Tab-separated table of C-alpha atoms in Angstrom:
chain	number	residue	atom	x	y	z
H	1	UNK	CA	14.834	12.401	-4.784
H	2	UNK	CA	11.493	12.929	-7.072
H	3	UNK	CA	8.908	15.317	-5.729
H	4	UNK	CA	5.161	13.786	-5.396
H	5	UNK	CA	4.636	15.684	-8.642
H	6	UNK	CA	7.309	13.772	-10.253
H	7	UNK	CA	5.642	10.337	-9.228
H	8	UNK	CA	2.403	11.048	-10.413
H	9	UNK	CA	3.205	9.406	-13.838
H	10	UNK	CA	4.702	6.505	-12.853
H	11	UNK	CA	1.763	5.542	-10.829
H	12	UNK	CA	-0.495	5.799	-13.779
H	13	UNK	CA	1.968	3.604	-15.760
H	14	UNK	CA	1.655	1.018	-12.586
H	15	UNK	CA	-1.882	0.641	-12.405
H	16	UNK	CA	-2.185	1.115	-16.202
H	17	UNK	CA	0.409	-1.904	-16.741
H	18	UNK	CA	-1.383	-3.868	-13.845
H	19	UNK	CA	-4.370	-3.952	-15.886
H	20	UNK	CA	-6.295	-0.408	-15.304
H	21	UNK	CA	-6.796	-1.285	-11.505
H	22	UNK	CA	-4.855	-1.770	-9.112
H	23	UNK	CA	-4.756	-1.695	-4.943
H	24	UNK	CA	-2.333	0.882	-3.207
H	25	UNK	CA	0.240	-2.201	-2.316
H	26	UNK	CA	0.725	-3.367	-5.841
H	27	UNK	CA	0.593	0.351	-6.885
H	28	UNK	CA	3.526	0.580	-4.211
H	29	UNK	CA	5.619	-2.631	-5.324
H	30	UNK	CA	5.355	-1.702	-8.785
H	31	UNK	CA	6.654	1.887	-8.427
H	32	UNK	CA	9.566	1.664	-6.191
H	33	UNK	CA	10.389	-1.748	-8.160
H	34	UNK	CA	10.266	0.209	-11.551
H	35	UNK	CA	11.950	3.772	-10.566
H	36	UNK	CA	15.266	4.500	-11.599
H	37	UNK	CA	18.099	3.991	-8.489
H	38	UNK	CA	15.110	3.063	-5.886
H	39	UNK	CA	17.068	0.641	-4.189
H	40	UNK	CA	19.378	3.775	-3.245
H	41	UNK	CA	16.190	6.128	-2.679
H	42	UNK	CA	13.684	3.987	-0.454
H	43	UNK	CA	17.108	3.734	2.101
H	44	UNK	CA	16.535	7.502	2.822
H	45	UNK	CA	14.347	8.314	5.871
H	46	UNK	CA	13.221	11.419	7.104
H	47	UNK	CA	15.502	12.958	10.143
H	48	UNK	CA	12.735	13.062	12.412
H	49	UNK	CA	11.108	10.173	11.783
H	50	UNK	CA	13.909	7.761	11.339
H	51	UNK	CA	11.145	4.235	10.051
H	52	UNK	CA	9.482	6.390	7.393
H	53	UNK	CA	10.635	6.148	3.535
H	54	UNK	CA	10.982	9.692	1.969
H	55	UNK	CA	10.238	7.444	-1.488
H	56	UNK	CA	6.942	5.944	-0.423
H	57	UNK	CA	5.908	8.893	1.746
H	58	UNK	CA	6.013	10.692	-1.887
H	59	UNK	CA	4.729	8.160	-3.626
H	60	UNK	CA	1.628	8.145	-1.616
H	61	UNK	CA	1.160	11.942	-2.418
H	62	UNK	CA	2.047	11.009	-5.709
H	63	UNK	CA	-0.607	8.807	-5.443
H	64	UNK	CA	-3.288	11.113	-4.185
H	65	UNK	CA	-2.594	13.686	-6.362
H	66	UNK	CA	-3.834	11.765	-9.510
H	67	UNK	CA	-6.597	11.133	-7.363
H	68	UNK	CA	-7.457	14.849	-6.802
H	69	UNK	CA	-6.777	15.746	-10.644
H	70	UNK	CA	-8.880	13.281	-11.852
H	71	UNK	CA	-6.763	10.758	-13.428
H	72	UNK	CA	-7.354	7.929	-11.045
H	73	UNK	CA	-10.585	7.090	-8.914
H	74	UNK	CA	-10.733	5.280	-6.217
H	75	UNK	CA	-14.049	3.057	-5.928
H	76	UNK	CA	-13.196	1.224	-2.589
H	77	UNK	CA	-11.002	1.777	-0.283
H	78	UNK	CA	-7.201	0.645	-1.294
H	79	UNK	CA	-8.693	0.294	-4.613
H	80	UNK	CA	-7.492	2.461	-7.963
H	81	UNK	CA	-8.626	2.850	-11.311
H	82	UNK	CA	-7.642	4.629	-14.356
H	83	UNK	CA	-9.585	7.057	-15.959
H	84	UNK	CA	-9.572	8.886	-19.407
H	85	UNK	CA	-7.662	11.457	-18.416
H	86	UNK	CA	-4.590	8.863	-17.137
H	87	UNK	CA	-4.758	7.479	-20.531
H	88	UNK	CA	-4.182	10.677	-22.508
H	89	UNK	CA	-1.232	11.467	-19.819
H	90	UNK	CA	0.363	8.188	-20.842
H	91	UNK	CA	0.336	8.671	-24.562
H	92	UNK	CA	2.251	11.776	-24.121
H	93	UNK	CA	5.688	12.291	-24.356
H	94	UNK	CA	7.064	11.909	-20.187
H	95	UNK	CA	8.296	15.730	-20.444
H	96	UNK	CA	5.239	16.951	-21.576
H	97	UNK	CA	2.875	14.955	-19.313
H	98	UNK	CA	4.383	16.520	-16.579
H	99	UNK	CA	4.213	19.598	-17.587
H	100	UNK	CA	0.551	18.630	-17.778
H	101	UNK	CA	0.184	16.906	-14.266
H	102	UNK	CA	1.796	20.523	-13.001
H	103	UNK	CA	-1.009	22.813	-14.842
H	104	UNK	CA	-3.429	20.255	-13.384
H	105	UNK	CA	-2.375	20.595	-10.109
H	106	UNK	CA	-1.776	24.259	-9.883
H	107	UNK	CA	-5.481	24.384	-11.892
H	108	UNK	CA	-7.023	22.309	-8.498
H	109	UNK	CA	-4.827	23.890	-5.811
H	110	UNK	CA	-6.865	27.330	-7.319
H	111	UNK	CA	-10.330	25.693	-7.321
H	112	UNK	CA	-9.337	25.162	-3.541
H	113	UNK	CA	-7.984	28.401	-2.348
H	114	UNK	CA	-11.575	30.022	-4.464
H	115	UNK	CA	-14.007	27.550	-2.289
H	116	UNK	CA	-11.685	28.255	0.681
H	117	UNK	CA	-12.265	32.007	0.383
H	118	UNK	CA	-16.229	31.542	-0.378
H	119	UNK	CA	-16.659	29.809	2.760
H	120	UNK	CA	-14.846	32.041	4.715
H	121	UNK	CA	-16.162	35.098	3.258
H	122	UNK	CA	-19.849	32.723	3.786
H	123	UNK	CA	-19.303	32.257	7.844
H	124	UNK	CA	-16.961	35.563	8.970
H	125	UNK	CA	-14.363	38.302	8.050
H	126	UNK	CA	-12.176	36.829	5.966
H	127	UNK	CA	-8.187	36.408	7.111
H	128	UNK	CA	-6.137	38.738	4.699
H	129	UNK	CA	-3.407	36.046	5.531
H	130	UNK	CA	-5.749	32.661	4.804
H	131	UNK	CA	-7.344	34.008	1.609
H	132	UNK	CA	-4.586	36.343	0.063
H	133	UNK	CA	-1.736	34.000	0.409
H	134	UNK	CA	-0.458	31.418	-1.900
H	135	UNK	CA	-1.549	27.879	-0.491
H	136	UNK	CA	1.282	25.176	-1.217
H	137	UNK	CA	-0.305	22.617	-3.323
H	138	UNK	CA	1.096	19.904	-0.588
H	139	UNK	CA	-0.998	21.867	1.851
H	140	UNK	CA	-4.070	21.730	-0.323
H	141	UNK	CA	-3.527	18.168	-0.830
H	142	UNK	CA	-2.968	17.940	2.798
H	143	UNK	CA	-6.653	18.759	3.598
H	144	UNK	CA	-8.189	17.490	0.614
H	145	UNK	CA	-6.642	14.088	0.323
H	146	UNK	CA	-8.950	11.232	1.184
H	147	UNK	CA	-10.389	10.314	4.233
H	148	UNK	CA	-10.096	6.637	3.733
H	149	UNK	CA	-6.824	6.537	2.165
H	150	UNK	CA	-5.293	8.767	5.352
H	151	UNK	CA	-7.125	6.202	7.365
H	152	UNK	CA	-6.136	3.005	5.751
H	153	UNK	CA	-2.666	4.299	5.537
H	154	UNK	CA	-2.817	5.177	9.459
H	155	UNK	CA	-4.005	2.309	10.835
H	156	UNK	CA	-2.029	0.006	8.346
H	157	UNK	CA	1.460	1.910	9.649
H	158	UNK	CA	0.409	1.458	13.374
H	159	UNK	CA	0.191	-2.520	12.844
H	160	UNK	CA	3.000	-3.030	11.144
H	161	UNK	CA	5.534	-0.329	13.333
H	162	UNK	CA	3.746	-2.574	16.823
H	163	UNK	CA	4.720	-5.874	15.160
H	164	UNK	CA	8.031	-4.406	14.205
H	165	UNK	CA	8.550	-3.831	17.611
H	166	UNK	CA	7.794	-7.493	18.357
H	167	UNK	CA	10.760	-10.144	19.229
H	168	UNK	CA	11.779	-11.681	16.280
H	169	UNK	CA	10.161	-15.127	18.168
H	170	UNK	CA	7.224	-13.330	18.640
H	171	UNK	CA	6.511	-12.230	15.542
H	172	UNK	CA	7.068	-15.381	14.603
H	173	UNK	CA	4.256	-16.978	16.915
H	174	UNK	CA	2.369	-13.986	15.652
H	175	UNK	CA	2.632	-15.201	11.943
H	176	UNK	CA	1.737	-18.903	13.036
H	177	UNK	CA	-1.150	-17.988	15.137
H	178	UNK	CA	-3.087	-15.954	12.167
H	179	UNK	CA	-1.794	-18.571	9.975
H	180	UNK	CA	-3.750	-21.425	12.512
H	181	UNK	CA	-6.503	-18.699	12.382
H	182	UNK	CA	-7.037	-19.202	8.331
H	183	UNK	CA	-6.672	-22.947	8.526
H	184	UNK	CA	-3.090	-24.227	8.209
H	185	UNK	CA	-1.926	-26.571	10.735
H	186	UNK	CA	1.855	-25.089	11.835
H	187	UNK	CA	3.987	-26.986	14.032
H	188	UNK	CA	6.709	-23.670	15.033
H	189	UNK	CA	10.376	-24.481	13.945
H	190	UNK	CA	12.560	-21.587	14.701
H	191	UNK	CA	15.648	-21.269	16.393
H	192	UNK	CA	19.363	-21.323	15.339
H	193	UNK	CA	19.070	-24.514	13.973
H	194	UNK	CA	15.874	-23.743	11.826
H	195	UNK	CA	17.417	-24.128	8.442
H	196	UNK	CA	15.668	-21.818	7.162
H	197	UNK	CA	12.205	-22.628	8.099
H	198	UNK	CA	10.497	-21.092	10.403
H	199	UNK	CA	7.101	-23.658	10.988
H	200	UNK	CA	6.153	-26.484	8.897
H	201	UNK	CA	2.906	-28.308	8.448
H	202	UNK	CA	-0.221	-28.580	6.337
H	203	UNK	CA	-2.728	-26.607	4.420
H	204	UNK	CA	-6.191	-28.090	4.163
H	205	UNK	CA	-7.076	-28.560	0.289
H	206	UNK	CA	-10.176	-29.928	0.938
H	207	UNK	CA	-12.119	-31.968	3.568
H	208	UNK	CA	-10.269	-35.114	2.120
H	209	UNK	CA	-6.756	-33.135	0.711
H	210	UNK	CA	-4.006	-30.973	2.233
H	211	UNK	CA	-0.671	-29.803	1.092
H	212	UNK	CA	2.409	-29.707	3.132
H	213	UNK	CA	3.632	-26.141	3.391
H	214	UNK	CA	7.014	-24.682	5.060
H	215	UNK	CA	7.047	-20.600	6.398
H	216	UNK	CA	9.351	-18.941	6.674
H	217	UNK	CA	9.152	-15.008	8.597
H	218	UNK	CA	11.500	-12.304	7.646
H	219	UNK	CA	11.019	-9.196	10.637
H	220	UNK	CA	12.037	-6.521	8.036
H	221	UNK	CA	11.502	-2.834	8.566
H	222	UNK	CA	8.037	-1.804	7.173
H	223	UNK	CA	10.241	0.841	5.484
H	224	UNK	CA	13.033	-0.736	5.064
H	225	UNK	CA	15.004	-2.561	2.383
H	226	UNK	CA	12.259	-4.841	-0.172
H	227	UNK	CA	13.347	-8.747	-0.338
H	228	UNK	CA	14.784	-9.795	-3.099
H	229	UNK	CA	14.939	-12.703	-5.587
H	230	UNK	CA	17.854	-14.037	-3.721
H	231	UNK	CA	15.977	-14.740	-0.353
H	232	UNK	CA	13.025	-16.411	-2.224
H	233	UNK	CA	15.415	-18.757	-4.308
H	234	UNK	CA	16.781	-19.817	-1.116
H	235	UNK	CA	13.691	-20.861	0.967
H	236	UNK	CA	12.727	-22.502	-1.914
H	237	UNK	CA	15.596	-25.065	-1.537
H	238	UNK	CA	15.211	-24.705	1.965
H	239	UNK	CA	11.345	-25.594	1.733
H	240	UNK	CA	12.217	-28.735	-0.755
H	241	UNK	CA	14.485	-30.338	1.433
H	242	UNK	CA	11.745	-30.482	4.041
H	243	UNK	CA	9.145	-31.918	1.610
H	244	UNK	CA	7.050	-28.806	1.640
H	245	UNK	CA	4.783	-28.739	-1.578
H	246	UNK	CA	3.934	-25.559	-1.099
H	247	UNK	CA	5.787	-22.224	0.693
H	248	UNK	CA	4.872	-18.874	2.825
H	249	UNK	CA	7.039	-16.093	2.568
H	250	UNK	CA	6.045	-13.512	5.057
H	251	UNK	CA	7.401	-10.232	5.670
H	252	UNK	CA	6.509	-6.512	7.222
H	253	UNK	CA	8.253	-5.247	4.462
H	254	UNK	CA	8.004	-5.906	0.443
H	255	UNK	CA	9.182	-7.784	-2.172
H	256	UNK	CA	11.190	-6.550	-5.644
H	257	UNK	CA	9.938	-7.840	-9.064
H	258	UNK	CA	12.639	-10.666	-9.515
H	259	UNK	CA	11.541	-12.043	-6.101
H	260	UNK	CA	8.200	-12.267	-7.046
H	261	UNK	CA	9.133	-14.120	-10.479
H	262	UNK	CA	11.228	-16.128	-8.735
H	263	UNK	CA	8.398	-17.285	-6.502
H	264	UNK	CA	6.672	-19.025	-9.380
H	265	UNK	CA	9.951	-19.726	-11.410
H	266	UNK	CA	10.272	-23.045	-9.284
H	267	UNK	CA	8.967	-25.827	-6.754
H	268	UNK	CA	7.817	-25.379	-4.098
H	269	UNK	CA	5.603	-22.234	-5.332
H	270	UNK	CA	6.268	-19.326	-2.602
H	271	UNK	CA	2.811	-17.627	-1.686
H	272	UNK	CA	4.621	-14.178	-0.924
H	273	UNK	CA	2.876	-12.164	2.083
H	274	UNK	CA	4.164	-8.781	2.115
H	275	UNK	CA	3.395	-6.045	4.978
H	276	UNK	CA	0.351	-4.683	3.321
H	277	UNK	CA	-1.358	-7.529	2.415
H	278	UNK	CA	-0.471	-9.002	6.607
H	279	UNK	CA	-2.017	-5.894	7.339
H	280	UNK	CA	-4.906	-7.086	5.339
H	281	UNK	CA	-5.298	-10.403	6.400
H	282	UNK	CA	-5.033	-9.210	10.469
H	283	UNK	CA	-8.097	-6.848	9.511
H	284	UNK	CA	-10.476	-9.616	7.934
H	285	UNK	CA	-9.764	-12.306	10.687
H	286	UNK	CA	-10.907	-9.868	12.948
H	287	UNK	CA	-10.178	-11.056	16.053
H	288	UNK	CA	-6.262	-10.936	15.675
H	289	UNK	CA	-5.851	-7.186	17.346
H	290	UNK	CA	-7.375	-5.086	14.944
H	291	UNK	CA	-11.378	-4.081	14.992
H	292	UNK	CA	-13.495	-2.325	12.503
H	293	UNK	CA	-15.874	0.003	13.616
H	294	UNK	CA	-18.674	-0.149	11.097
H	295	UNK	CA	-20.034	3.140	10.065
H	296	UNK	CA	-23.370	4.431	8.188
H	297	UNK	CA	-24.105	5.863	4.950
H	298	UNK	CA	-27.005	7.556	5.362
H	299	UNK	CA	-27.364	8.988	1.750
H	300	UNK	CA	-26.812	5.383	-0.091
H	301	UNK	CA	-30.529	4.852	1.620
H	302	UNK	CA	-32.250	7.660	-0.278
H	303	UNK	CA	-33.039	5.843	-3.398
H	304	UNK	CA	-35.513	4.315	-1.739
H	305	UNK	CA	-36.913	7.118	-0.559
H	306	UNK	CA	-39.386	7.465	-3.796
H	307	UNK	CA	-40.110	3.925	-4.552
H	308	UNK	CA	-43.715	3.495	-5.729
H	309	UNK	CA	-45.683	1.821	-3.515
């Protein structure tokens, strides 16, 4: 199993290979699709917490480490870019850009033990055992890792672990209802003799045009296994034989590299919806069990603090 150290290069390669940005579910897809033997690694869980991938946990630490070195930045939330210092890591041989990444981190774990012990020794007698010590550089990252990204990966996890723990019906009706909620009109299949399809019906194209669409709803683990090329060549035939023009592949979970080229390789096209990007579209329909509290910047007002009158 890599460390979070050993992960940090591979998501530079991701985001580098997805153009130079990149959002933390593609960043995701691209690394566990792209790791050698992931298949194997994302089935191992933690023994105390039984849903949680030991693979992506690390790959989100992974994740925020290049972050906290400097090689990505993050100018909206679930949103990555490279930076210089990601490119000269790239264009050096994989051995020695880790050896790099690990004199970077050690380098920023220091900076934060040094402002640790200023602001202790700042506000009260210092703790020989909080300033003397040797912090882990997981524990640094621990309490230096962003805000947003710790929140966005929270509240993200919640949703998808309560719809996981939905009926498999349910989660269905779920799917149909904040399908209804962006437009489509679903007529709910389901059942044993579904054939595949889960609810068929229409997509509005325009005020005069609409496309007949089939959906189909896999209930996987959040966690668990991604969905292969195999599933999505088979709603496609599914999806034909119904008429469907178009097709909705929606899943908790993700979706491996052949599946997605197999979702454009044929007819019907399969618009693939994976957990994070349901997550995603439950947040900006906003009325679907999930609320945004909105929250003020105070300092993005001050540059208009001096404008001439």
């Amino acid at each position: 199993m890599p460390t979070h150290l050993d992960l940090v290069l591979p998501t530079l390669r991701a985001v580098a290979e997805l153009g130079g940005s990149a959002k933390v579910g593609e960043i995701t897809d691209h690394v566990s699709a792209n790791f050698p033997n992931s298949e194997v690694l994302l089935e191992a869980t933690y023994p105390n917490r039984p849903s949680e991938s030991v693979f992506l946990d690390r790959a989100a630490w992974g994740r925020s480490t290049a972050k906290l070195i400097g090689a990505l930045e993050q100018p909206a939330r679930g949103m990555y870019l490279t930076t210089p210092l990601a490119d000269e890591l790239l264009e050096l041989p994989e051995a020695a850009a880790l050896e790099r990444i690990r004199d970077l981190d050690r380098e920023y774990a220091r900076q934060q033990r040094e402002k640790k012990r200023i602001d202790i020794s700042e506000t009260s007698t210092p703790d020989p055992s909080a300033v003397d010590n040797e912090t882990p550089s997981a524990e640094v990252l621990a309490e230096t890792s962003s805000d947003d990204e710790g929140q966005e990966a929270s509240w993200k996890s919640k949703l998808l672990q309560r719809l996981h723990a939905l009926p498999p019906e349910g989660f269905e009706k779920f799917v149909i209802y904040l399908l209804r909620r962006y437009g489509l009109q679903l007529s709910h299949v389901g059942g044993s003799g579904d054939e595949g399809i889960d609810a068929i019906g229409t997509a509005p194209l325009s005020p005069v045009l609409s496309s007949r669409v089939a959906v189909q709803v896999k209930r996987y683990a959040p966690d668990g296994k991604p969905i292969g090329r195999e599933t999505v060549a088979l709603f496609q035939r599914d999806a034909q034989t119904k008429g469907a023009e178009r097709a909705i592949l929606v899943t908790l979970s993700r979706f491996t590299e052949p599946a997605k080229k197999a979702a454009i390789a044929a007819t019907p096209t399969v618009d693939l919806v994976s957990g994070d990007r349901l997550a995603d579209l439950i947040r900006e329909d906003g009325a679907s069990g999930v609320t945004v509290q909105p929250s003020v910047d105070e300092s993005w007002f001050d540059r208009f603090d001096s404008v001439p009158g």
